[in-house]
Tab-separated table of C-alpha atoms in Angstrom:
chain	number	residue	atom	x	y	z
A	1	MET	CA	51.582	-40.326	-35.543
A	2	ASN	CA	49.676	-37.371	-32.947
A	3	ALA	CA	46.164	-38.282	-31.358
A	4	ILE	CA	44.279	-35.162	-31.656
A	5	LEU	CA	42.762	-34.282	-28.285
A	6	PRO	CA	39.319	-32.555	-27.318
A	7	LYS	CA	38.838	-29.083	-27.096
A	8	ILE	CA	38.973	-27.541	-23.719
A	9	SER	CA	37.028	-24.058	-23.130
A	10	THR	CA	38.213	-21.832	-20.857
A	11	LEU	CA	35.410	-19.614	-21.022
A	12	PRO	CA	33.114	-19.295	-18.080
A	13	ALA	CA	29.609	-21.482	-18.282
A	14	LYS	CA	26.851	-18.797	-19.640
A	15	PRO	CA	24.429	-18.085	-17.051
A	16	ALA	CA	20.877	-19.191	-16.778
A	17	PRO	CA	18.365	-16.735	-18.324
A	18	THR	CA	16.476	-14.837	-16.002
A	19	ARG	CA	13.226	-12.604	-16.627
A	20	GLU	CA	12.969	-9.223	-14.854
A	21	TRP	CA	11.211	-5.605	-14.769
A	22	LEU	CA	12.415	-3.680	-12.663
A	23	ALA	CA	10.481	0.127	-12.368
A	24	GLY	CA	11.256	2.726	-9.742
A	25	ILE	CA	9.611	6.322	-8.939
A	26	ASP	CA	10.872	8.667	-6.023
A	27	LEU	CA	9.598	11.717	-5.883
A	28	LEU	CA	10.375	14.767	-4.253
A	29	LEU	CA	7.822	17.317	-3.205
A	30	ALA	CA	7.955	20.705	-1.108
A	31	LYS	CA	6.192	23.825	-0.006
A	32	ARG	CA	5.920	26.139	-1.983
A	33	TYR	CA	3.978	29.555	-1.665
A	34	GLN	CA	0.660	28.265	-1.142
A	35	ARG	CA	0.592	25.095	-2.245
A	36	THR	CA	2.807	21.647	-2.511
A	37	ALA	CA	4.828	21.068	-5.585
A	38	LEU	CA	6.387	18.377	-7.595
A	39	MET	CA	9.905	19.353	-7.133
A	40	SER	CA	11.373	16.479	-8.906
A	41	SER	CA	9.938	12.831	-10.046
A	42	LYS	CA	12.865	10.461	-10.655
A	43	HIS	CA	11.379	6.967	-12.218
A	44	PHE	CA	13.074	4.221	-14.961
A	45	GLY	CA	10.796	1.177	-16.076
A	46	PRO	CA	7.282	1.537	-16.531
A	47	LEU	CA	6.304	3.633	-13.255
A	48	ARG	CA	5.520	7.148	-14.315
A	49	VAL	CA	2.803	10.607	-12.276
A	50	GLN	CA	1.703	12.237	-15.824
A	51	ARG	CA	0.889	15.531	-13.662
A	52	PRO	CA	-0.217	16.586	-10.367
A	53	PHE	CA	-3.573	17.864	-9.218
A	54	TYR	CA	-5.144	19.989	-6.385
A	55	PRO	CA	-8.450	20.069	-6.589
A	56	GLU	CA	-8.092	21.182	-2.785
A	57	PRO	CA	-8.094	24.934	-1.981
A	58	ASP	CA	-5.365	24.719	0.295
A	59	GLY	CA	-3.369	23.489	-2.199
A	60	CYS	CA	-2.629	20.205	-1.374
A	61	CYS	CA	-1.113	17.651	-3.948
A	62	HIS	CA	-3.451	14.636	-5.220
A	63	ILE	CA	-1.049	12.489	-6.923
A	64	TYR	CA	-2.061	8.897	-9.050
A	65	LEU	CA	0.426	6.540	-9.476
A	66	LEU	CA	0.060	5.306	-12.919
A	67	HIS	CA	1.861	1.106	-13.426
A	68	PRO	CA	0.610	0.710	-17.142
A	69	PRO	CA	1.031	-3.342	-16.976
A	70	GLY	CA	-1.094	-3.747	-14.121
A	71	GLY	CA	0.644	-6.563	-12.616
A	72	LEU	CA	4.116	-8.193	-11.341
A	73	VAL	CA	4.860	-11.560	-12.863
A	74	ILE	CA	8.200	-13.505	-11.709
A	75	GLY	CA	11.172	-10.923	-10.977
A	76	ASP	CA	9.269	-8.125	-11.728
A	77	ASN	CA	10.052	-5.795	-8.338
A	78	LEU	CA	8.551	-2.299	-8.073
A	79	HIS	CA	10.321	0.561	-5.730
A	80	ILE	CA	7.917	3.884	-4.829
A	81	GLY	CA	9.326	6.595	-2.728
A	82	ALA	CA	8.319	9.845	-2.025
A	83	SER	CA	9.999	12.670	0.232
A	84	LEU	CA	7.935	15.781	1.411
A	85	GLN	CA	9.380	18.619	2.716
A	86	GLN	CA	8.696	20.905	5.947
A	87	GLY	CA	5.208	21.583	5.315
A	88	ALA	CA	4.448	19.916	2.387
A	89	GLN	CA	0.891	17.684	2.209
A	90	ALA	CA	0.420	15.206	-0.138
A	91	LEU	CA	-2.542	12.076	-1.032
A	92	ILE	CA	-1.073	9.316	-3.236
A	93	THR	CA	-3.337	6.785	-4.511
A	94	THR	CA	-3.884	4.730	-7.719
A	95	PRO	CA	-5.766	4.446	-10.289
A	96	SER	CA	-6.418	0.857	-10.143
A	97	ALA	CA	-5.622	-2.786	-7.907
A	98	GLY	CA	-1.660	-3.626	-8.406
A	99	LYS	CA	-1.305	-7.655	-8.913
A	100	LEU	CA	0.870	-10.450	-8.366
A	101	TYR	CA	0.476	-12.612	-10.641
A	102	GLY	CA	0.671	-16.570	-9.784
A	103	ALA	CA	4.393	-17.818	-10.398
A	104	LYS	CA	4.120	-21.167	-11.948
A	105	GLY	CA	6.603	-22.506	-9.032
A	106	ALA	CA	9.505	-20.273	-9.648
A	107	SER	CA	11.709	-19.259	-7.270
A	108	GLU	CA	12.038	-15.604	-8.201
A	109	LYS	CA	9.827	-13.740	-5.938
A	110	GLN	CA	7.840	-10.666	-7.351
A	111	GLY	CA	7.388	-7.836	-4.973
A	112	GLN	CA	7.191	-3.704	-4.234
A	113	GLN	CA	8.953	-1.568	-1.848
A	114	VAL	CA	7.295	1.246	-0.679
A	115	GLU	CA	9.216	3.623	1.096
A	116	PHE	CA	8.757	7.757	2.069
A	117	ASN	CA	9.885	10.266	3.999
A	118	LEU	CA	8.378	12.806	6.118
A	119	ALA	CA	9.954	16.084	7.015
A	120	ALA	CA	8.329	17.942	10.096
A	121	ASP	CA	5.273	19.933	9.603
A	122	SER	CA	4.610	17.790	6.614
A	123	CYS	CA	1.403	15.412	6.047
A	124	LEU	CA	0.756	12.238	3.306
A	125	GLU	CA	-1.806	9.994	2.999
A	126	TRP	CA	-0.861	7.425	1.513
A	127	LEU	CA	-4.598	5.519	0.293
A	128	PRO	CA	-4.120	3.083	-3.069
A	129	GLN	CA	-6.475	0.578	-4.147
A	130	GLU	CA	-6.005	-2.804	-3.267
A	131	THR	CA	-3.142	-5.990	-4.071
A	132	ILE	CA	-4.699	-9.064	-5.453
A	133	ILE	CA	-2.560	-12.004	-4.869
A	134	PHE	CA	-2.923	-14.981	-7.462
A	135	ASP	CA	-2.820	-17.577	-6.891
A	136	GLY	CA	0.511	-19.647	-7.336
A	137	ALA	CA	2.697	-16.054	-6.088
A	138	ASN	CA	5.575	-15.886	-4.793
A	139	GLY	CA	5.300	-11.956	-3.139
A	140	SER	CA	7.113	-9.713	-1.050
A	141	LEU	CA	4.964	-6.834	-0.249
A	142	SER	CA	6.510	-4.025	2.322
A	143	THR	CA	5.734	-0.515	2.904
A	144	LYS	CA	7.989	1.958	5.242
A	145	VAL	CA	7.384	5.603	6.374
A	146	ASN	CA	10.153	7.101	8.230
A	147	LEU	CA	8.091	10.363	10.449
A	148	THR	CA	10.538	13.527	11.285
A	149	GLY	CA	9.343	15.640	14.464
A	150	ASN	CA	5.471	16.727	13.759
A	151	ALA	CA	5.398	15.142	10.024
A	152	GLN	CA	1.453	13.160	10.385
A	153	TYR	CA	0.686	10.247	8.111
A	154	PHE	CA	-2.559	7.841	6.701
A	155	GLY	CA	-2.454	5.657	4.926
A	156	TRP	CA	-3.845	1.785	4.466
A	157	ASP	CA	-2.592	-1.446	2.850
A	158	ILE	CA	-5.252	-3.861	1.057
A	159	ILE	CA	-4.725	-7.820	0.378
A	160	ARG	CA	-6.406	-9.914	-1.730
A	161	LEU	CA	-5.954	-13.688	-1.509
A	162	GLY	CA	-6.818	-14.820	-4.867
A	163	ARG	CA	-9.644	-13.931	-7.457
A	164	VAL	CA	-12.773	-15.698	-5.691
A	165	ALA	CA	-15.366	-14.190	-8.038
A	166	SER	CA	-13.341	-15.431	-11.119
A	167	GLY	CA	-13.232	-19.287	-9.500
A	168	GLU	CA	-9.219	-18.887	-8.772
A	169	PRO	CA	-9.097	-18.753	-4.415
A	170	PHE	CA	-5.836	-18.066	-3.163
A	171	ASN	CA	-4.680	-22.106	-3.317
A	172	THR	CA	-1.326	-22.209	-3.525
A	173	GLY	CA	1.509	-19.480	-3.294
A	174	THR	CA	2.559	-17.270	-0.556
A	175	CYS	CA	3.388	-13.250	0.275
A	176	GLU	CA	5.162	-11.888	2.627
A	177	GLN	CA	4.310	-8.250	4.019
A	178	ARG	CA	5.720	-6.095	5.952
A	179	LEU	CA	4.731	-2.429	7.731
A	180	GLN	CA	6.437	-0.062	9.151
A	181	LEU	CA	5.561	3.224	11.130
A	182	TRP	CA	9.259	4.969	12.687
A	183	ARG	CA	9.463	8.760	14.371
A	184	ASP	CA	12.899	10.426	14.632
A	185	GLY	CA	14.329	6.799	14.136
A	186	LEU	CA	11.891	5.127	16.828
A	187	PRO	CA	9.116	2.323	15.594
A	188	LEU	CA	5.889	3.463	16.239
A	189	PHE	CA	4.197	0.273	14.456
A	190	ILE	CA	5.750	-2.801	13.016
A	191	GLU	CA	3.958	-5.958	11.394
A	192	LYS	CA	5.328	-8.810	9.558
A	193	THR	CA	2.171	-10.903	7.798
A	194	LYS	CA	2.848	-14.317	5.689
A	195	PHE	CA	0.256	-15.059	3.471
A	196	GLU	CA	0.235	-18.875	2.603
A	197	ALA	CA	-2.478	-21.256	1.359
A	198	SER	CA	-2.928	-23.665	3.183
A	199	SER	CA	-1.288	-22.858	6.053
A	200	ASN	CA	-2.653	-23.313	9.794
A	201	MET	CA	-2.662	-19.425	9.805
A	202	HIS	CA	-4.823	-19.362	6.909
A	203	ARG	CA	-7.074	-21.667	7.770
A	204	GLU	CA	-7.519	-20.850	11.423
A	205	LYS	CA	-10.165	-18.954	13.634
A	206	TRP	CA	-6.977	-17.681	15.418
A	207	GLY	CA	-5.499	-16.553	11.798
A	208	LEU	CA	-7.324	-15.430	8.452
A	209	GLN	CA	-10.507	-17.949	9.203
A	210	ASN	CA	-9.907	-18.646	5.374
A	211	ALA	CA	-11.001	-15.323	4.608
A	212	ASN	CA	-9.581	-13.777	1.020
A	213	THR	CA	-9.704	-9.996	2.039
A	214	CYS	CA	-7.465	-8.949	5.115
A	215	ALA	CA	-6.088	-5.305	5.483
A	216	THR	CA	-4.806	-2.397	7.943
A	217	LEU	CA	-4.994	1.154	8.433
A	218	THR	CA	-2.807	3.028	10.356
A	219	ALA	CA	-2.815	6.792	11.214
A	220	THR	CA	-1.426	9.170	13.773
A	221	LEU	CA	-3.852	10.748	15.149
A	222	GLN	CA	-5.847	10.284	18.584
A	223	LEU	CA	-9.567	9.376	18.969
A	224	THR	CA	-11.550	9.029	22.115
A	225	ARG	CA	-12.872	5.409	22.832
A	226	ASP	CA	-16.378	7.359	22.442
A	227	ARG	CA	-15.576	8.382	18.653
A	228	ILE	CA	-14.051	4.399	17.768
A	229	ASP	CA	-17.288	3.236	19.061
A	230	GLU	CA	-19.573	5.189	17.382
A	231	MET	CA	-17.390	4.599	14.047
A	232	LEU	CA	-17.884	1.032	15.086
A	233	GLU	CA	-21.455	1.484	14.908
A	234	ALA	CA	-21.609	3.322	11.621
A	235	LEU	CA	-20.114	0.714	9.577
A	236	ALA	CA	-22.375	-1.410	10.914
A	237	GLN	CA	-24.644	0.729	9.561
A	238	LEU	CA	-23.047	1.626	6.564
A	239	GLY	CA	-23.936	-2.187	5.516
A	240	VAL	CA	-20.234	-3.429	5.674
A	241	THR	CA	-20.037	-5.428	8.330
A	242	ASN	CA	-22.059	-8.437	6.532
A	243	ALA	CA	-19.096	-10.411	4.975
A	244	GLY	CA	-16.053	-9.402	7.754
A	245	GLU	CA	-15.383	-7.698	10.964
A	246	TRP	CA	-13.537	-4.852	11.963
A	247	GLY	CA	-11.106	-3.771	14.353
A	248	LEU	CA	-10.675	-0.188	15.556
A	249	THR	CA	-7.689	0.723	17.831
A	250	GLN	CA	-6.280	3.220	19.801
A	251	LYS	CA	-2.568	2.483	20.504
A	252	GLU	CA	-0.930	5.682	22.097
A	253	SER	CA	-0.560	8.143	19.468
A	254	LEU	CA	-1.427	6.028	16.623
A	255	PHE	CA	-5.230	5.154	15.302
A	256	ILE	CA	-5.217	1.743	13.788
A	257	ALA	CA	-8.321	-0.576	12.086
A	258	ARG	CA	-8.395	-3.669	10.516
A	259	TYR	CA	-10.693	-5.464	8.227
A	260	LEU	CA	-10.817	-9.098	7.534
A	261	GLY	CA	-13.574	-10.660	5.433
A	262	ASN	CA	-14.750	-11.483	2.279
A	263	SER	CA	-15.730	-8.537	0.873
A	264	ILE	CA	-13.064	-6.433	-1.093
A	265	THR	CA	-16.026	-3.904	-2.297
A	266	ASP	CA	-17.222	-3.283	1.999
A	267	CYS	CA	-13.291	-3.195	2.878
A	268	ARG	CA	-13.208	-0.087	0.453
A	269	LYS	CA	-15.982	1.492	1.288
A	270	GLY	CA	-14.786	1.003	5.477
A	271	PHE	CA	-12.095	2.564	4.391
A	272	GLU	CA	-12.680	5.578	2.076
A	273	PHE	CA	-15.818	6.112	5.153
A	274	ILE	CA	-13.330	6.087	8.526
A	275	TRP	CA	-10.852	8.450	6.413
A	276	GLN	CA	-13.812	11.073	5.446
A	277	GLN	CA	-14.642	10.849	9.067
A	278	THR	CA	-11.306	10.993	10.885
A	279	ARG	CA	-10.070	13.519	8.016
A	280	MET	CA	-11.010	16.935	10.194
A	281	ALA	CA	-9.468	15.143	13.442
A	282	PHE	CA	-5.892	13.865	10.961
A	283	ASN	CA	-4.946	17.319	9.508
A	284	SER	CA	-8.391	19.850	10.034
A	285	LYS	CA	-9.663	19.295	6.209
A	286	GLN	CA	-12.460	18.055	4.624
A	287	ALA	CA	-12.111	14.795	3.029
A	288	GLU	CA	-11.158	15.522	-1.326
A	289	VAL	CA	-12.143	12.192	-2.312
A	290	PRO	CA	-9.792	11.895	-5.710
A	291	ARG	CA	-11.256	11.696	-8.553
A	292	ILE	CA	-9.753	8.469	-10.273
A	293	TRP	CA	-11.541	6.557	-7.803
A	294	ARG	CA	-14.788	7.688	-9.568
A	295	THR	CA	-13.492	6.924	-13.229
């Protein structure tokens, strides 16, 4: 009597399920006649531009990036890209804060990659609202700007750790942030920061000093020491120095402003003030506040 042998499957093992929601957008802007036109907007996933706006008389293109989900969970990834052809001028912002939700101990990362490519004589202002890092997040954020010739850039990146007002401080989790500016293949500014809850950097005086808001502004403009001192005094008079500290520095051709403190409102207000005060020196134009900030 023949023995019945167990059936052996030759199919590969089914991989463990993964969860991801990818989204991306690549914009192409070019100067056409008296204004900058949005020539193309290639996108996938929930990331859109409804239409460009032209609140300025010189035709500078204002763009609002819309991400309906409003945040990223484990496995999610956003790619934001824009290329400006010669002579193009654009201001890109977001209608609300970005969010990196808690990963609940998962090893998968959630993140956002931003990359801008600017041709000669172009000008880009990247003024997004803050990114909130929830307790338990496992995030990665990067911004890279490639400048050609005399291209100009003004941008900021604002990080909010936890939701203190809701009783949810940043007690666990991590987020890596990379900021890069290059001109003609040479580095102007390269910085990498790792926000890790309960780490020495998070607690100590030489680090974040337990602050929950950390922000960096970079701009390709040159200011005198006297002008920088005037702005520091003006920030104090504006009342945005009570819950944090400001640092304004001129490093060769790059102006850098930093905020470290516990008030996202003060940080936003201070950055907007610096932008408004320096825009004439930056691109010879009065600041035109995007109306989405006031709605």
